[in-house]
Amino acid sequence: METSQAGARRREAVSGNTWSALSATGTGLIQGKSPRAILDLFGPQVSHRQKLELEAMKQVWFFTVDKVGKPRGGNNNDSYDDDNNNYIPVRKEQLHYRYEVQKMIGEGGQGLVLQCLDHKTKLLVAVKMLSLPLSSSTAARQRTELEVAKELQGKASDERYGVIRVLDMFQFRRHNCLVVELLKQSLYDVMRKGSIGRIYVRRLREHTRAILDFLLYAKGRGIVHADIKPDKILLTAAGKVRVTDFGFSFYLKHKTAQNVGGTLPYMAPELLLGYDVTCAADMWGLGCTLAELATGKVLFDSPAVEEHLPCCIEILGMPPKKMVDDAPNRTLFFDSEGLPDNLSKQRPPGSLPLHRALQGHHPQLVDFVNRCLQHHVYKRDGKDIELKEVGP
């Protein structure tokens, strides 16, 4: 969680300051020029760092000068980054000598998302600037995110499989950056703006089919998204689904323990219990997402990690005994008798059946969500990861 001071500095920088050496007319004159031409025009104003950056560029589409003696207030990365190693953007500054920062449209533990104008294509785009990778694990995670985003690109993969369209990747001031199509509305936004806080069944069915198309496509490429939830499902102007944000995604072929899983209320229990995870974790996320879109309420509204399993058990009942007994992290969540440590007496297992939690929705919807929310255990068997469903 970022400090309030760091967040305030970044918001002030994006909304209040304009650091530019060029007018709008002047900007147009330098588009497509060589770095040498830019240095000839603005040499005395260009910092040593910018000179080094320009020397690595082939063409310049947008240029602004970093004002010497005007630090951004950051404590890291030559004052460009805040205390959480996130870049402090400035409105109208350049990114990669091509993109003009307009405003921040998202922020979190993994970095920022900025709305920018691409001066090469004249299109508005979304640029995700990942946090500075100061550890090998963070660097590896970011490499995987970029690789997955690239791997899922293909001929018409956006229209056929609902994959967010990746437009560019680059590194700027040590930050990995991913440029994607700018889509301004997610399923969470649609739900929040609705008069009753939910999405009607016909639309819900269409969105479900589209998300399933994406998940089947990702599975075919050996990829787990691992953070399916309403605000990761974006909509085009025509209402078509685009799945975004691969910050928790991973390849099954890497065969490492994947105890990751994104956002707690949408997290499959096997992730917490320490099992290896496959694509069924995305189906769990889909089930949670559909339940929320149908009712306007989070299905498993877990306030903390230790409360998540009790929330699931209240609705779905106890997980299979074998699943509990064999769990690598069993002692973190269950006592010696196999009962959850934080099981509330006011919320016994199965006391809020799924059909009640879904507020009397159509039995087909209840059945589909129930099928998504099945318990699975994943064990290694030779070279392959085998999925074994465990019965009661």
Tab-separated table of C-alpha atoms in Angstrom:
chain	number	residue	atom	x	y	z
A	1	MET	CA	0.000	0.000	0.000
A	2	GLU	CA	1.489	3.316	-1.008
A	3	THR	CA	2.085	6.128	1.431
A	4	SER	CA	-0.391	8.981	1.307
A	5	GLN	CA	2.400	11.457	0.649
A	6	ALA	CA	3.660	9.484	-2.342
A	7	GLY	CA	0.167	9.186	-3.788
A	8	ALA	CA	-0.501	12.883	-3.275
A	9	ARG	CA	2.758	13.834	-4.989
A	10	ARG	CA	1.900	11.707	-7.989
A	11	ARG	CA	-1.656	12.998	-8.305
A	12	GLU	CA	-0.432	16.568	-8.021
A	13	ALA	CA	2.212	15.966	-10.646
A	14	VAL	CA	-0.263	14.504	-13.130
A	15	SER	CA	-2.979	17.065	-12.586
A	16	GLY	CA	-1.102	20.258	-11.865
A	17	ASN	CA	2.250	20.633	-13.576
A	18	THR	CA	3.110	21.026	-17.223
A	19	TRP	CA	6.769	20.537	-18.110
A	20	SER	CA	7.209	21.263	-21.777
A	21	ALA	CA	9.758	23.137	-23.837
A	22	LEU	CA	7.525	23.186	-26.900
A	23	SER	CA	4.203	24.659	-27.899
A	24	ALA	CA	1.693	22.502	-29.732
A	25	THR	CA	2.987	23.885	-33.024
A	26	GLY	CA	6.580	23.225	-32.071
A	27	THR	CA	5.730	19.652	-31.129
A	28	GLY	CA	4.411	18.971	-34.599
A	29	LEU	CA	7.629	20.205	-36.182
A	30	ILE	CA	9.803	17.571	-34.507
A	31	GLN	CA	7.695	14.481	-35.220
A	32	GLY	CA	9.724	11.754	-36.895
A	33	LYS	CA	13.002	13.625	-36.604
A	34	SER	CA	16.279	11.979	-35.696
A	35	PRO	CA	17.741	12.298	-32.182
A	36	ARG	CA	20.622	14.257	-33.714
A	37	ALA	CA	18.202	16.834	-35.104
A	38	ILE	CA	16.561	17.191	-31.669
A	39	LEU	CA	19.919	17.729	-29.998
A	40	ASP	CA	20.829	20.336	-32.612
A	41	LEU	CA	17.581	22.191	-31.858
A	42	PHE	CA	17.531	21.909	-28.070
A	43	GLY	CA	21.061	20.860	-27.094
A	44	PRO	CA	21.689	23.456	-24.335
A	45	GLN	CA	18.377	22.605	-22.639
A	46	VAL	CA	18.778	18.825	-22.742
A	47	SER	CA	20.035	17.092	-19.593
A	48	HIS	CA	22.795	14.521	-19.676
A	49	ARG	CA	20.252	11.781	-18.956
A	50	GLN	CA	18.061	12.858	-21.844
A	51	LYS	CA	21.059	12.987	-24.170
A	52	LEU	CA	21.810	9.353	-23.328
A	53	GLU	CA	18.161	8.429	-23.850
A	54	LEU	CA	18.035	10.197	-27.209
A	55	GLU	CA	21.171	8.466	-28.406
A	56	ALA	CA	19.390	5.141	-27.955
A	57	MET	CA	16.372	6.226	-30.028
A	58	LYS	CA	15.903	5.854	-33.786
A	59	GLN	CA	13.207	8.497	-34.186
A	60	VAL	CA	11.577	11.111	-32.000
A	61	TRP	CA	7.843	11.703	-32.220
A	62	PHE	CA	7.334	13.865	-29.160
A	63	PHE	CA	9.834	15.799	-27.085
A	64	THR	CA	9.803	17.747	-23.847
A	65	VAL	CA	12.698	18.957	-21.734
A	66	ASP	CA	13.139	17.920	-18.131
A	67	LYS	CA	13.632	21.173	-16.278
A	68	VAL	CA	16.889	21.166	-14.375
A	69	GLY	CA	16.504	21.982	-10.691
A	70	LYS	CA	12.788	21.066	-10.668
A	71	PRO	CA	12.765	17.642	-8.982
A	72	ARG	CA	9.466	15.774	-8.780
A	73	GLY	CA	9.763	15.125	-5.080
A	74	GLY	CA	10.498	11.440	-5.466
A	75	ASN	CA	13.053	9.730	-3.269
A	76	ASN	CA	14.119	7.048	-5.750
A	77	ASN	CA	15.484	6.628	-9.257
A	78	ASP	CA	16.931	10.175	-9.598
A	79	SER	CA	13.701	11.606	-8.095
A	80	TYR	CA	11.533	10.096	-10.856
A	81	ASP	CA	9.995	7.482	-8.502
A	82	ASP	CA	8.004	7.623	-5.281
A	83	ASP	CA	8.608	5.620	-2.105
A	84	ASN	CA	6.903	2.581	-3.662
A	85	ASN	CA	9.151	2.669	-6.733
A	86	ASN	CA	6.334	3.839	-8.958
A	87	TYR	CA	7.059	6.476	-11.575
A	88	ILE	CA	5.806	10.000	-10.822
A	89	PRO	CA	4.284	11.131	-14.133
A	90	VAL	CA	3.854	14.738	-15.185
A	91	ARG	CA	1.071	15.954	-17.433
A	92	LYS	CA	2.202	16.679	-21.013
A	93	GLU	CA	5.639	15.147	-20.521
A	94	GLN	CA	7.040	12.603	-22.988
A	95	LEU	CA	7.371	8.876	-22.487
A	96	HIS	CA	9.852	7.118	-24.775
A	97	TYR	CA	9.915	10.269	-26.942
A	98	ARG	CA	6.605	9.235	-28.502
A	99	TYR	CA	3.795	9.278	-25.943
A	100	GLU	CA	2.386	12.408	-24.293
A	101	VAL	CA	1.020	11.915	-20.786
A	102	GLN	CA	-2.539	13.204	-20.392
A	103	LYS	CA	-3.788	11.746	-17.119
A	104	MET	CA	-3.545	8.807	-14.765
A	105	ILE	CA	-6.409	6.345	-15.103
A	106	GLY	CA	-5.288	3.600	-12.732
A	107	GLU	CA	-2.785	2.750	-10.019
A	108	GLY	CA	-1.964	-0.199	-7.801
A	109	GLY	CA	0.773	-2.306	-6.323
A	110	GLN	CA	2.161	-3.263	-9.728
A	111	GLY	CA	2.407	0.230	-11.197
A	112	LEU	CA	0.378	2.916	-12.961
A	113	VAL	CA	-1.852	3.148	-16.003
A	114	LEU	CA	-1.697	6.430	-17.924
A	115	GLN	CA	-3.821	7.774	-20.730
A	116	CYS	CA	-1.433	9.064	-23.378
A	117	LEU	CA	-1.504	10.467	-26.879
A	118	ASP	CA	0.616	8.474	-29.300
A	119	HIS	CA	2.178	11.174	-31.480
A	120	LYS	CA	3.164	8.627	-34.119
A	121	THR	CA	-0.314	7.192	-34.720
A	122	LYS	CA	-2.358	10.150	-33.358
A	123	LEU	CA	-4.328	7.681	-31.207
A	124	LEU	CA	-5.151	7.775	-27.518
A	125	VAL	CA	-3.645	4.747	-25.769
A	126	ALA	CA	-3.233	3.296	-22.283
A	127	VAL	CA	0.358	2.934	-21.050
A	128	LYS	CA	0.944	0.626	-18.095
A	129	MET	CA	4.170	1.648	-16.326
A	130	LEU	CA	5.260	-1.154	-14.034
A	131	SER	CA	6.997	-0.412	-10.753
A	132	LEU	CA	10.796	-0.373	-10.742
A	133	PRO	CA	11.941	-4.019	-10.496
A	134	LEU	CA	14.407	-3.923	-7.612
A	135	SER	CA	14.418	-7.668	-6.905
A	136	SER	CA	14.966	-10.690	-9.101
A	137	SER	CA	11.492	-12.008	-8.285
A	138	THR	CA	9.826	-8.741	-9.328
A	139	ALA	CA	11.902	-8.639	-12.511
A	140	ALA	CA	10.896	-12.223	-13.333
A	141	ARG	CA	7.237	-11.480	-12.660
A	142	GLN	CA	7.327	-8.467	-14.984
A	143	ARG	CA	9.072	-10.443	-17.720
A	144	THR	CA	6.331	-13.034	-17.513
A	145	GLU	CA	3.618	-10.378	-17.722
A	146	LEU	CA	5.149	-8.908	-20.869
A	147	GLU	CA	5.736	-12.347	-22.400
A	148	VAL	CA	2.145	-13.436	-21.735
A	149	ALA	CA	0.744	-10.213	-23.186
A	150	LYS	CA	2.804	-10.789	-26.324
A	151	GLU	CA	2.052	-14.518	-26.513
A	152	LEU	CA	-1.707	-13.917	-26.514
A	153	GLN	CA	-1.500	-11.566	-29.479
A	154	GLY	CA	-2.449	-13.164	-32.758
A	155	LYS	CA	-4.464	-12.723	-35.906
A	156	ALA	CA	-7.741	-11.148	-34.787
A	157	SER	CA	-7.184	-12.455	-31.246
A	158	ASP	CA	-8.896	-9.327	-29.951
A	159	GLU	CA	-12.105	-9.902	-31.923
A	160	ARG	CA	-12.123	-13.696	-31.799
A	161	TYR	CA	-10.888	-14.338	-28.269
A	162	GLY	CA	-11.350	-11.080	-26.384
A	163	VAL	CA	-7.649	-10.366	-25.813
A	164	ILE	CA	-6.682	-6.759	-25.101
A	165	ARG	CA	-4.726	-5.417	-28.091
A	166	VAL	CA	-1.054	-4.733	-27.326
A	167	LEU	CA	0.376	-1.871	-29.377
A	168	ASP	CA	3.907	-1.440	-28.064
A	169	MET	CA	6.382	-2.391	-25.347
A	170	PHE	CA	9.363	-0.375	-24.190
A	171	GLN	CA	11.537	0.480	-21.217
A	172	PHE	CA	11.661	4.071	-19.999
A	173	ARG	CA	13.840	5.267	-17.127
A	174	ARG	CA	14.223	1.664	-15.995
A	175	HIS	CA	10.462	1.034	-15.948
A	176	ASN	CA	8.925	-1.669	-18.115
A	177	CYS	CA	6.003	-0.239	-20.073
A	178	LEU	CA	3.163	-1.895	-21.940
A	179	VAL	CA	0.991	0.059	-24.402
A	180	VAL	CA	-2.526	-1.254	-25.064
A	181	GLU	CA	-5.695	-0.003	-26.712
A	182	LEU	CA	-7.522	2.552	-24.579
A	183	LEU	CA	-10.878	1.229	-23.349
A	184	LYS	CA	-12.635	3.413	-20.827
A	185	GLN	CA	-15.226	1.059	-19.339
A	186	SER	CA	-15.012	-2.245	-17.486
A	187	LEU	CA	-17.755	-4.633	-16.402
A	188	TYR	CA	-17.268	-3.245	-12.914
A	189	ASP	CA	-18.012	0.251	-14.227
A	190	VAL	CA	-21.128	-1.006	-16.031
A	191	MET	CA	-22.348	-2.739	-12.889
A	192	ARG	CA	-21.610	0.275	-10.678
A	193	LYS	CA	-23.467	2.654	-12.985
A	194	GLY	CA	-26.522	0.414	-13.303
A	195	SER	CA	-29.709	1.474	-11.570
A	196	ILE	CA	-29.744	-1.699	-9.469
A	197	GLY	CA	-26.022	-2.410	-9.483
A	198	ARG	CA	-26.128	-5.492	-11.676
A	199	ILE	CA	-26.076	-6.575	-15.313
A	200	TYR	CA	-29.141	-8.053	-16.971
A	201	VAL	CA	-29.183	-11.758	-17.829
A	202	ARG	CA	-29.035	-11.397	-21.635
A	203	ARG	CA	-25.910	-9.237	-21.457
A	204	LEU	CA	-24.493	-11.494	-18.760
A	205	ARG	CA	-24.819	-14.493	-21.060
A	206	GLU	CA	-23.030	-12.669	-23.889
A	207	HIS	CA	-20.196	-11.555	-21.623
A	208	THR	CA	-19.844	-15.064	-20.181
A	209	ARG	CA	-19.429	-16.598	-23.641
A	210	ALA	CA	-16.790	-14.007	-24.518
A	211	ILE	CA	-14.813	-14.585	-21.302
A	212	LEU	CA	-14.979	-18.338	-21.869
A	213	ASP	CA	-13.593	-17.818	-25.393
A	214	PHE	CA	-10.657	-15.972	-23.843
A	215	LEU	CA	-10.057	-18.618	-21.173
A	216	LEU	CA	-10.121	-21.443	-23.727
A	217	TYR	CA	-7.682	-19.520	-25.920
A	218	ALA	CA	-5.342	-18.864	-22.965
A	219	LYS	CA	-5.566	-22.496	-21.839
A	220	GLY	CA	-4.650	-23.632	-25.334
A	221	ARG	CA	-1.447	-21.641	-24.989
A	222	GLY	CA	-0.722	-22.995	-21.524
A	223	ILE	CA	-1.472	-19.720	-19.761
A	224	VAL	CA	-3.375	-19.031	-16.542
A	225	HIS	CA	-4.645	-15.461	-16.192
A	226	ALA	CA	-5.005	-15.883	-12.399
A	227	ASP	CA	-6.896	-12.649	-11.691
A	228	ILE	CA	-10.262	-12.811	-13.453
A	229	LYS	CA	-12.625	-10.245	-11.939
A	230	PRO	CA	-15.052	-7.535	-13.172
A	231	ASP	CA	-12.568	-4.667	-13.450
A	232	LYS	CA	-10.195	-6.788	-15.565
A	233	ILE	CA	-12.907	-7.261	-18.197
A	234	LEU	CA	-13.041	-4.186	-20.428
A	235	LEU	CA	-15.602	-3.289	-23.081
A	236	THR	CA	-15.128	-1.709	-26.483
A	237	ALA	CA	-17.438	1.024	-27.755
A	238	ALA	CA	-19.416	-1.746	-29.467
A	239	GLY	CA	-19.752	-3.644	-26.178
A	240	LYS	CA	-17.244	-6.396	-27.030
A	241	VAL	CA	-15.236	-7.978	-24.210
A	242	ARG	CA	-11.481	-7.485	-23.855
A	243	VAL	CA	-9.604	-9.233	-21.023
A	244	THR	CA	-6.667	-7.230	-19.704
A	245	ASP	CA	-3.904	-7.117	-17.060
A	246	PHE	CA	-1.575	-10.116	-16.973
A	247	GLY	CA	0.289	-9.086	-13.840
A	248	PHE	CA	-0.478	-12.392	-12.077
A	249	SER	CA	-0.474	-14.609	-15.167
A	250	PHE	CA	1.897	-17.530	-15.581
A	251	TYR	CA	2.806	-20.426	-17.864
A	252	LEU	CA	1.924	-23.936	-16.756
A	253	LYS	CA	5.074	-25.298	-18.432
A	254	HIS	CA	7.313	-23.543	-15.919
A	255	LYS	CA	6.345	-26.144	-13.308
A	256	THR	CA	6.992	-23.976	-10.290
A	257	ALA	CA	4.669	-23.723	-7.309
A	258	GLN	CA	2.209	-21.080	-8.378
A	259	ASN	CA	0.796	-19.851	-5.108
A	260	VAL	CA	-0.177	-16.574	-6.671
A	261	GLY	CA	-3.654	-15.547	-7.536
A	262	GLY	CA	-4.455	-11.896	-7.670
A	263	THR	CA	-7.329	-10.462	-5.700
A	264	LEU	CA	-8.501	-12.220	-2.549
A	265	PRO	CA	-12.330	-12.288	-3.029
A	266	TYR	CA	-11.847	-14.003	-6.428
A	267	MET	CA	-9.117	-16.414	-5.300
A	268	ALA	CA	-9.640	-20.178	-5.509
A	269	PRO	CA	-9.123	-21.934	-2.135
A	270	GLU	CA	-6.413	-24.229	-3.518
A	271	LEU	CA	-4.137	-21.224	-3.976
A	272	LEU	CA	-4.265	-20.474	-0.262
A	273	LEU	CA	-3.907	-24.142	0.613
A	274	GLY	CA	-0.617	-24.366	-1.268
A	275	TYR	CA	-1.541	-26.589	-4.198
A	276	ASP	CA	-0.158	-26.082	-7.684
A	277	VAL	CA	-2.702	-24.225	-9.762
A	278	THR	CA	-3.941	-24.622	-13.327
A	279	CYS	CA	-6.605	-23.042	-15.487
A	280	ALA	CA	-9.418	-24.151	-13.164
A	281	ALA	CA	-8.434	-21.182	-10.967
A	282	ASP	CA	-9.647	-18.932	-13.792
A	283	MET	CA	-12.978	-20.759	-13.827
A	284	TRP	CA	-13.304	-20.032	-10.117
A	285	GLY	CA	-12.644	-16.354	-10.847
A	286	LEU	CA	-15.247	-16.464	-13.606
A	287	GLY	CA	-17.825	-17.932	-11.221
A	288	CYS	CA	-17.147	-15.188	-8.667
A	289	THR	CA	-17.343	-12.561	-11.415
A	290	LEU	CA	-20.682	-13.791	-12.785
A	291	ALA	CA	-22.191	-13.929	-9.305
A	292	GLU	CA	-21.129	-10.333	-8.681
A	293	LEU	CA	-22.389	-9.093	-12.054
A	294	ALA	CA	-25.739	-10.795	-11.480
A	295	THR	CA	-26.311	-9.516	-7.943
A	296	GLY	CA	-24.204	-6.365	-7.690
A	297	LYS	CA	-22.467	-7.816	-4.615
A	298	VAL	CA	-19.123	-9.563	-4.095
A	299	LEU	CA	-19.820	-13.273	-3.563
A	300	PHE	CA	-16.953	-13.962	-1.140
A	301	ASP	CA	-16.403	-10.586	0.480
A	302	SER	CA	-13.302	-11.613	2.432
A	303	PRO	CA	-11.794	-8.809	4.548
A	304	ALA	CA	-8.519	-10.703	5.120
A	305	VAL	CA	-6.686	-13.852	4.001
A	306	GLU	CA	-7.637	-15.778	7.140
A	307	GLU	CA	-11.328	-15.010	6.522
A	308	HIS	CA	-11.454	-16.162	2.889
A	309	LEU	CA	-11.903	-19.901	3.423
A	310	PRO	CA	-14.674	-19.388	6.028
A	311	CYS	CA	-16.467	-17.119	3.530
A	312	CYS	CA	-16.252	-19.835	0.879
A	313	ILE	CA	-17.318	-22.546	3.326
A	314	GLU	CA	-20.357	-20.552	4.448
A	315	ILE	CA	-21.736	-20.716	0.890
A	316	LEU	CA	-20.242	-23.915	-0.555
A	317	GLY	CA	-19.917	-26.069	2.555
A	318	MET	CA	-16.773	-27.846	3.739
A	319	PRO	CA	-14.183	-28.740	1.109
A	320	PRO	CA	-13.453	-32.464	0.602
A	321	LYS	CA	-11.630	-34.012	3.566
A	322	LYS	CA	-8.826	-35.343	1.379
A	323	MET	CA	-8.257	-31.879	-0.050
A	324	VAL	CA	-7.843	-30.504	3.474
A	325	ASP	CA	-5.729	-33.394	4.758
A	326	ASP	CA	-3.242	-33.246	1.868
A	327	ALA	CA	-2.977	-29.458	1.654
A	328	PRO	CA	0.632	-28.180	1.967
A	329	ASN	CA	-0.648	-25.167	3.930
A	330	ARG	CA	-3.182	-27.117	5.971
A	331	THR	CA	-1.943	-25.966	9.379
A	332	LEU	CA	-2.240	-22.301	8.384
A	333	PHE	CA	-6.013	-22.532	8.014
A	334	PHE	CA	-7.310	-25.721	9.681
A	335	ASP	CA	-7.016	-27.174	13.174
A	336	SER	CA	-6.087	-30.758	14.064
A	337	GLU	CA	-9.677	-31.895	13.477
A	338	GLY	CA	-9.795	-30.387	9.995
A	339	LEU	CA	-12.026	-27.455	10.913
A	340	PRO	CA	-11.224	-23.913	9.740
A	341	ASP	CA	-9.482	-21.895	12.435
A	342	ASN	CA	-11.689	-18.849	11.911
A	343	LEU	CA	-14.991	-20.577	11.235
A	344	SER	CA	-17.702	-18.352	12.695
A	345	LYS	CA	-20.456	-19.916	14.776
A	346	GLN	CA	-22.788	-17.417	13.145
A	347	ARG	CA	-21.800	-18.698	9.685
A	348	PRO	CA	-21.674	-22.533	9.792
A	349	PRO	CA	-20.767	-24.490	6.631
A	350	GLY	CA	-23.413	-24.230	3.940
A	351	SER	CA	-25.591	-21.854	5.965
A	352	LEU	CA	-25.910	-19.492	2.973
A	353	PRO	CA	-26.529	-21.800	-0.020
A	354	LEU	CA	-25.411	-20.563	-3.412
A	355	HIS	CA	-28.961	-20.171	-4.756
A	356	ARG	CA	-29.721	-17.807	-1.870
A	357	ALA	CA	-26.450	-15.938	-2.316
A	358	LEU	CA	-27.437	-15.447	-5.973
A	359	GLN	CA	-30.717	-13.943	-4.823
A	360	GLY	CA	-33.038	-16.365	-6.584
A	361	HIS	CA	-31.547	-16.047	-10.065
A	362	HIS	CA	-32.397	-18.542	-12.798
A	363	PRO	CA	-31.424	-22.144	-11.905
A	364	GLN	CA	-29.225	-22.353	-15.027
A	365	LEU	CA	-27.144	-19.437	-13.801
A	366	VAL	CA	-26.887	-20.959	-10.319
A	367	ASP	CA	-25.842	-24.280	-11.828
A	368	PHE	CA	-23.202	-22.682	-14.044
A	369	VAL	CA	-21.696	-20.672	-11.195
A	370	ASN	CA	-21.740	-23.784	-9.004
A	371	ARG	CA	-19.807	-25.691	-11.676
A	372	CYS	CA	-17.225	-22.910	-11.787
A	373	LEU	CA	-16.780	-23.048	-8.014
A	374	GLN	CA	-15.712	-26.683	-7.745
A	375	HIS	CA	-12.808	-27.637	-5.499
A	376	HIS	CA	-9.802	-29.039	-7.330
A	377	VAL	CA	-6.424	-30.362	-6.235
A	378	TYR	CA	-3.356	-30.286	-8.451
A	379	LYS	CA	-0.506	-32.756	-7.991
A	380	ARG	CA	2.641	-33.274	-9.976
A	381	ASP	CA	2.828	-36.566	-11.840
A	382	GLY	CA	6.040	-37.079	-13.766
A	383	LYS	CA	6.489	-34.454	-16.454
A	384	ASP	CA	2.878	-33.317	-16.556
A	385	ILE	CA	0.671	-31.438	-14.143
A	386	GLU	CA	-2.477	-33.513	-13.751
A	387	LEU	CA	-5.832	-32.126	-12.673
A	388	LYS	CA	-7.647	-34.376	-10.219
A	389	GLU	CA	-11.117	-33.476	-9.035
A	390	VAL	CA	-11.668	-34.592	-5.465
A	391	GLY	CA	-15.086	-35.829	-4.462
A	392	PRO	CA	-16.681	-35.403	-1.027
